[in-house]
Amino acid sequence: MDLKLYDTLTREKRPFTPLDPSRVRMYVCGPTVYDFAHIGNARPVIVFDVLFRLLRHVYGAEHVTYVRNITDVDDKINARAAEEYPNLPLNEAIRTVTEKTEKQFHEDVDALGCLRPTVEPRATEHIGEMKVLIERLVATGHAYVAEDHVLFSVPSMADYGRLSNRSLDEMEAGARVEIAPYKKDSKDFVLWKPSKPGEPAWPSPSGIAAPGRPGWHIECSAMSWKHLGEVFDIHGGGIDLVFPHHENEIAQSRCSFHTPVMANYWMHNGFLQVEGEKMSKSLGNFFTIRELLADWPGEVLRFNMLKTHYRQPIDWTLKGVAESFDTLVTLTSDPTFISGKETTIAPPVLEALSDDLNTPKAIAELHALQNKGDVVALSSTLRALGFSRRPQSPRQVDEQKVVALLDARNAARKGKNFKEADRIRDELTAMGVLLHDTKDGTTWEIGR
Ligand code: AMP
Ligand code: ZN
């Protein structure tokens, strides 16, 4: 089966040829850990989990290395730490925030059926590698020191900008770069910056600048180098990372190692919006993974994400999630799904996924397997793709149990034991059953 992947850099779908099939290497930019991840953040996690599973199927589980970093040094983290733990020393507050958020992130993405990556490096544990890269860039004229910062010199790289393919004007306008007088060129970006008093600080590379901390882009160049080498197979993330983050990663890594590419395939998922609008707290359409997991099984959220091809935008709607629920209940309805253990991807599904991860087509093929009655293949494919449980409908309740509880409640009320009657009502409410007491007796309905 030929796997084809779309490469953002060359703008074409190409057959995937790993540099070394016995060690297929993928890097995906991970979370900055200061708050609960939102449903948009879940998209790259789920999409690249499917790719990870596909690569493991094709090359063997032990032949695929998936690295997803954790950014644990960042201005937003510092701000959150100071706000949430004003009485702790800042460094301790930062550690508390990052450890807590990392744990929450793991719980959330585990619930979405995602495998843990092979390595999850933390930025703060790779400052040494970042310094080595920065020192190399300075030594070769690709970076310079200015006012205690170290900056990458964009004009020093002849073919800077190929990934995002922007004009110089667009880059200048869109870089969201701080206008800083010490920059030789407005496109130059920070490799190292001084820390404010009390903020985490490390001695600067070769002592050339003030004690401080690395810029965001250099983190990924350092961690991918450490864990995957100078050039690797796949680099992924959301489409918003193409510029400036990935463009700058490429500049740093290629100029440090004198290589023609950093990764052979650059893959980017499209953006997710909610109920037709960009997610935002002020519009009330901002959802964390955690909030959605309170209402829906993780498998359903995963399935809903995969109904859309990863490069297309997704409009995440409640209606869509409810439909995904029903579809997944149907696909997992055969007892084989619960009783079986085997995991393998059935050929028609494999073919769909091999075409640049065509998950909508793969889902159509799952339905075709069910229609053909090939429930063993269907079940083992679902499991192989991270669907390990049949979603339990909060709308499906055990009617016999409801009736028994209603009888018990009526008996309690007759015996004037209102405390017990209220307790039973609460138990029913917790099951999603709402009671209506009328003069003709009690009716009930299933709420959500
Ligand atoms: P951030 O924490 O903002 O750096 O985002 C972490 C990952 O989530 C990156 O790969 C982003 O591209 C991705 N991401 C953030 N927001 C969305 C969204 N609304 N839709 C899809 N991907 C997103
Ligand atoms: Zn990155």
XYZ file of C-alpha atoms and ligand atoms in Angstrom:
472
model
C 0.000 0.000 0.000
C 1.504 3.320 -1.051
C 1.161 5.986 1.584
C 0.805 9.479 0.146
C 1.028 12.647 2.193
C 0.465 16.278 1.305
C 3.559 18.384 1.940
C 2.941 22.073 2.687
C 6.490 22.950 1.561
C 6.298 21.478 -1.950
C 2.508 21.956 -2.166
C 1.888 18.497 -3.514
C 0.720 15.100 -2.404
C 3.709 12.782 -2.662
C 4.427 9.114 -1.941
C 5.868 8.899 1.561
C 9.397 7.514 1.634
C 10.973 7.509 5.085
C 14.690 8.300 5.393
C 15.017 5.046 7.337
C 12.026 2.650 7.369
C 13.348 1.042 10.539
C 13.042 4.409 12.299
C 10.284 6.596 10.904
C 10.479 9.983 12.640
C 7.696 12.502 13.281
C 7.708 15.745 15.275
C 4.531 17.652 16.185
C 4.462 20.966 18.050
C 2.781 20.397 21.398
C 0.967 22.515 23.944
C 2.120 25.537 25.890
C 1.054 24.443 29.337
C -0.754 27.167 31.266
C -4.462 26.373 30.927
C -6.922 23.678 29.848
C -6.547 22.777 26.178
C -9.500 23.762 23.978
C -11.215 21.673 21.345
C -9.167 23.394 18.596
C -5.972 22.181 20.302
C -7.426 18.668 20.235
C -7.432 18.655 16.445
C -3.678 18.257 15.795
C -3.458 15.808 18.713
C -6.141 13.545 17.200
C -5.061 13.956 13.562
C -1.420 13.116 14.240
C -2.454 10.263 16.523
C -4.229 8.706 13.540
C -1.100 9.211 11.441
C 1.033 7.704 14.231
C -1.241 4.649 14.329
C -1.153 4.355 10.538
C 2.660 4.569 10.443
C 2.883 1.940 13.201
C 0.601 -0.307 11.184
C 2.683 0.119 8.018
C 6.233 0.106 9.467
C 5.733 -1.752 12.758
C 5.061 -0.162 16.141
C 8.689 -0.293 17.249
C 9.885 1.430 14.062
C 8.093 4.739 14.545
C 9.299 7.563 16.809
C 6.774 10.285 17.520
C 7.995 13.357 19.410
C 5.566 15.977 20.728
C 7.085 18.683 22.901
C 5.768 20.470 25.947
C 6.450 24.197 26.013
C 6.952 24.974 29.682
C 8.704 28.338 29.375
C 6.635 31.182 27.980
C 5.324 34.665 28.874
C 1.756 33.360 29.174
C 2.912 30.755 31.697
C 4.711 33.407 33.748
C 1.643 35.638 33.758
C -0.679 32.805 34.776
C 1.671 31.672 37.545
C 1.925 35.160 39.034
C -1.855 35.583 38.870
C -2.789 32.189 40.290
C -0.093 31.796 42.958
C 0.880 35.330 44.015
C 2.260 34.079 47.325
C 4.710 31.550 45.877
C 8.144 32.457 44.522
C 7.621 32.828 40.750
C 9.726 29.817 39.797
C 7.740 27.592 42.144
C 4.452 29.043 40.909
C 5.530 28.354 37.321
C 6.385 24.754 38.147
C 3.023 24.307 39.863
C 1.145 25.682 36.838
C 3.078 23.682 34.241
C 2.894 20.386 36.139
C -0.805 20.753 36.820
C -1.586 21.722 33.221
C 0.518 18.927 31.758
C -1.391 16.405 33.873
C -4.735 17.855 32.738
C -3.606 17.730 29.117
C -2.650 14.060 29.430
C -5.959 13.150 31.053
C -7.865 14.944 28.288
C -6.027 13.486 25.310
C -6.000 9.998 26.864
C -9.794 10.268 27.054
C -9.812 11.180 23.348
C -8.215 7.809 22.594
C -4.781 9.213 21.690
C -1.635 7.179 22.267
C 1.147 8.900 24.160
C 3.951 9.974 21.813
C 7.228 8.046 22.026
C 8.950 11.062 23.616
C 7.431 14.200 25.184
C 10.403 16.493 25.738
C 10.080 19.594 27.887
C 11.641 22.834 26.704
C 13.262 23.586 30.070
C 15.157 20.286 29.882
C 16.735 21.232 26.524
C 18.193 24.668 27.201
C 21.683 23.222 26.611
C 20.815 22.084 23.073
C 19.204 25.452 22.345
C 22.388 27.223 23.390
C 24.499 25.013 21.128
C 22.313 25.932 18.143
C 22.383 29.630 19.002
C 26.180 29.571 19.344
C 26.503 27.925 15.941
C 24.211 30.465 14.332
C 26.186 33.360 15.806
C 29.504 31.792 14.745
C 28.342 31.411 11.144
C 26.868 34.902 10.818
C 23.231 33.792 10.885
C 22.598 35.446 14.234
C 23.794 38.480 16.147
C 23.679 39.952 19.644
C 21.851 43.231 20.249
C 20.919 44.784 23.571
C 21.263 41.505 25.438
C 19.090 39.643 22.940
C 20.277 37.197 20.302
C 18.465 37.571 16.994
C 18.325 35.429 13.894
C 19.308 37.420 10.842
C 16.666 36.669 8.219
C 18.571 38.268 5.303
C 21.465 35.846 6.035
C 19.384 32.978 4.637
C 18.925 33.216 0.888
C 15.771 31.095 0.645
C 13.993 32.100 3.861
C 10.217 32.009 3.538
C 9.664 29.033 1.217
C 7.250 27.200 3.515
C 4.768 30.040 3.852
C 5.649 31.455 0.435
C 4.897 34.987 1.473
C 6.168 38.155 -0.043
C 8.583 40.188 2.037
C 5.886 42.806 2.608
C 3.438 40.221 3.857
C 6.054 38.749 6.140
C 6.819 42.118 7.624
C 3.157 42.887 8.152
C 2.162 39.465 9.367
C 5.089 38.465 11.528
C 3.445 39.895 14.648
C 7.021 40.809 15.465
C 7.607 43.393 18.085
C 9.014 46.502 16.532
C 12.363 46.702 18.270
C 15.008 49.316 17.560
C 17.856 46.837 18.025
C 16.749 44.623 15.116
C 18.857 45.014 11.991
C 15.930 43.865 9.857
C 12.286 43.941 10.922
C 11.894 40.238 10.030
C 14.711 39.165 12.360
C 13.401 37.098 15.240
C 14.438 36.355 18.791
C 16.575 33.325 19.656
C 17.354 34.463 23.187
C 15.973 37.261 25.339
C 16.786 38.633 28.770
C 14.462 37.680 31.635
C 12.857 40.204 33.924
C 13.858 40.044 37.598
C 12.261 37.029 39.276
C 11.506 35.236 35.997
C 13.213 31.967 35.101
C 16.654 32.701 33.679
C 19.568 30.666 32.380
C 23.112 31.874 31.616
C 23.150 33.005 27.992
C 24.843 31.084 25.159
C 28.631 31.607 25.548
C 27.859 34.440 27.951
C 27.283 36.755 24.975
C 23.998 38.201 26.160
C 22.169 38.701 29.450
C 20.926 35.741 31.488
C 17.531 34.945 30.077
C 15.523 32.413 28.205
C 15.135 31.050 24.717
C 12.641 32.241 22.129
C 9.776 29.886 21.274
C 10.978 28.822 17.807
C 14.420 27.627 18.917
C 12.812 25.175 21.361
C 11.423 23.005 18.587
C 14.653 23.106 16.542
C 16.552 21.921 19.630
C 14.125 19.208 20.722
C 13.605 17.755 17.249
C 17.404 17.685 16.750
C 17.985 15.957 20.078
C 15.333 13.289 19.599
C 15.103 12.868 15.810
C 18.328 14.202 14.302
C 19.255 17.017 11.926
C 16.775 15.947 9.235
C 13.700 13.825 9.834
C 10.582 12.614 8.038
C 7.450 14.472 9.135
C 6.881 17.743 10.958
C 3.304 18.642 11.900
C 1.093 21.176 13.624
C -1.870 23.446 13.027
C -1.992 25.672 9.933
C -1.495 28.774 12.103
C 2.021 27.569 12.891
C 3.256 27.719 9.260
C 4.251 31.338 9.744
C 6.217 32.426 11.633
C 6.838 29.375 13.865
C 7.653 26.671 11.332
C 9.304 29.052 8.911
C 11.654 30.061 11.719
C 12.262 26.506 12.886
C 13.368 25.710 9.333
C 15.662 28.734 9.221
C 17.332 27.848 12.536
C 17.778 24.141 11.847
C 18.900 24.398 8.238
C 21.397 27.160 8.975
C 22.747 25.257 12.005
C 23.232 21.996 10.130
C 23.727 23.241 6.539
C 20.983 20.952 5.294
C 18.654 21.509 2.339
C 15.566 20.672 4.426
C 14.611 20.232 8.080
C 11.849 17.664 7.483
C 10.784 15.944 4.285
C 7.026 16.357 4.804
C 5.366 19.335 6.470
C 1.801 18.583 7.480
C -0.742 21.088 8.789
C -4.262 20.596 10.041
C -6.934 23.155 9.148
C -8.557 25.332 11.749
C -11.562 24.495 13.872
C -14.359 26.929 14.507
C -17.452 26.409 16.657
C -21.057 26.848 15.468
C -19.854 28.824 12.439
C -17.656 31.303 14.274
C -14.103 31.630 15.453
C -13.974 30.258 18.970
C -13.874 33.043 21.511
C -14.742 33.457 25.154
C -16.722 36.624 24.457
C -18.956 34.841 21.917
C -19.638 32.043 24.403
C -18.535 29.398 21.896
C -15.219 28.561 23.543
C -15.008 24.970 24.765
C -12.233 23.172 26.537
C -11.776 19.458 25.921
C -12.585 18.987 29.606
C -15.965 20.717 29.290
C -16.943 18.644 26.271
C -15.842 15.433 28.001
C -18.333 16.209 30.774
C -21.134 15.837 28.210
C -19.787 13.363 25.663
C -17.648 10.226 25.629
C -14.134 10.905 24.323
C -14.644 8.462 21.432
C -17.520 10.569 20.151
C -15.402 13.735 20.164
C -12.630 11.830 18.390
C -15.035 10.487 15.782
C -16.533 13.914 15.217
C -13.062 15.353 14.591
C -12.280 12.683 12.006
C -15.459 13.148 9.950
C -13.697 16.087 8.272
C -10.467 15.731 6.288
C -7.614 17.146 8.358
C -6.675 19.857 5.853
C -10.214 21.247 5.642
C -11.586 23.701 8.176
C -13.999 22.107 10.676
C -17.172 23.687 11.875
C -17.667 22.020 15.263
C -21.379 21.964 16.118
C -23.473 20.369 18.817
C -25.632 18.857 16.086
C -22.561 17.281 14.501
C -21.413 15.801 17.801
C -24.890 14.353 18.457
C -24.853 12.771 14.978
C -21.387 11.357 15.646
C -22.741 9.847 18.824
C -25.498 8.020 16.968
C -23.157 6.906 14.181
C -20.609 5.519 16.606
C -23.291 3.697 18.590
C -24.385 2.064 15.316
C -20.855 1.168 14.208
C -20.040 -0.421 17.569
C -23.394 -2.177 18.048
C -22.215 -5.687 17.191
C -21.184 -7.816 20.204
C -17.901 -8.556 18.369
C -16.799 -5.050 19.208
C -16.932 -5.668 22.939
C -15.710 -9.258 22.920
C -12.856 -8.973 20.394
C -9.300 -7.897 21.139
C -7.490 -7.872 17.819
C -6.511 -4.579 16.179
C -5.758 -4.309 12.516
C -6.773 -1.884 9.815
C -8.986 -3.501 7.147
C -7.676 -3.021 3.554
C -10.350 -0.577 2.270
C -9.898 1.625 5.351
C -6.121 1.394 5.018
C -6.387 2.485 1.406
C -8.446 5.540 2.362
C -6.064 6.548 5.153
C -3.064 6.015 2.887
C -4.423 8.723 0.628
C -3.250 11.664 2.731
C -5.221 10.490 5.764
C -8.637 10.569 4.102
C -10.656 9.935 7.264
C -14.117 10.787 5.802
C -13.511 8.091 3.166
C -12.242 5.732 5.878
C -15.481 6.265 7.822
C -17.516 5.516 4.682
C -15.520 2.282 4.370
C -16.361 1.415 8.006
C -20.050 1.723 7.106
C -19.461 -0.449 4.047
C -17.890 -3.147 6.244
C -20.946 -3.035 8.492
C -23.338 -3.196 5.556
C -21.477 -6.224 4.239
C -21.781 -7.820 7.679
C -18.003 -7.979 8.100
C -18.283 -7.123 11.794
C -14.974 -8.717 12.786
C -13.019 -6.488 10.373
C -15.115 -3.492 11.396
C -14.476 -4.019 15.104
C -10.772 -4.652 14.805
C -10.337 -1.593 12.567
C -12.242 0.620 15.001
C -9.999 -0.561 17.814
C -6.872 -0.003 15.692
C -7.978 3.583 15.117
C -8.398 4.361 18.805
C -12.069 3.547 19.381
C -11.857 1.185 22.291
C -15.254 1.590 23.968
C -18.850 1.636 22.866
C -20.212 5.062 23.775
C -22.720 4.806 26.597
C -25.647 7.026 25.944
C -26.637 9.209 28.842
C -30.029 9.080 27.122
C -30.279 5.315 27.531
C -31.339 4.408 31.045
C -32.271 1.117 32.579
C -36.064 1.398 32.596
C -36.556 -1.421 35.080
C -34.273 0.354 37.504
C -36.154 3.642 37.034
C -39.493 1.940 37.709
C -38.118 0.203 40.798
C -36.771 3.507 42.142
C -40.065 5.262 41.412
C -41.912 2.546 43.351
C -39.494 2.903 46.249
C -39.959 6.682 46.179
C -43.749 6.371 46.199
C -43.540 3.966 49.135
C -41.282 6.392 51.014
C -43.662 9.254 50.360
C -46.613 7.206 51.568
C -44.688 6.426 54.746
C -43.926 10.187 55.076
C -40.210 9.473 54.800
C -39.573 12.568 52.667
C -35.851 12.503 53.245
C -35.601 9.106 51.582
C -37.982 10.216 48.806
C -35.726 13.192 48.073
C -32.644 11.004 48.104
C -34.227 8.740 45.491
C -35.165 11.735 43.364
C -31.519 12.858 43.493
C -30.369 9.396 42.492
C -32.708 9.491 39.495
C -31.536 12.982 38.556
C -27.947 11.735 38.606
C -29.034 9.028 36.119
C -30.423 11.781 33.850
C -34.073 11.059 34.766
C -36.253 14.067 35.496
C -39.441 13.619 37.565
C -42.659 15.580 37.292
C -45.071 15.155 40.181
C -48.668 15.891 39.127
C -51.967 15.334 40.861
C -52.375 12.214 38.711
C -49.057 10.744 39.814
C -45.426 11.017 38.788
C -44.224 11.128 35.188
C -40.602 11.003 34.139
C -38.436 11.911 31.188
C -34.824 11.575 30.229
C -33.042 14.874 30.191
C -29.539 15.677 29.002
P -1.131 26.659 20.852
O -1.188 26.168 22.271
O -2.001 27.831 20.539
O 0.300 26.827 20.357
O -1.744 25.486 19.965
C -1.345 24.149 20.066
C -1.723 23.446 18.789
O -3.140 23.562 18.543
C -1.044 24.009 17.557
O -0.693 22.944 16.679
C -2.106 24.885 16.930
O -1.922 25.023 15.553
C -3.359 24.087 17.225
N -4.587 24.896 17.249
C -4.851 25.952 18.062
N -6.093 26.445 17.821
C -6.648 25.661 16.852
C -7.922 25.658 16.177
N -8.896 26.522 16.473
N -8.113 24.715 15.218
C -7.155 23.810 14.926
N -5.939 23.761 15.513
C -5.678 24.680 16.472
Zn 7.267 23.922 17.093
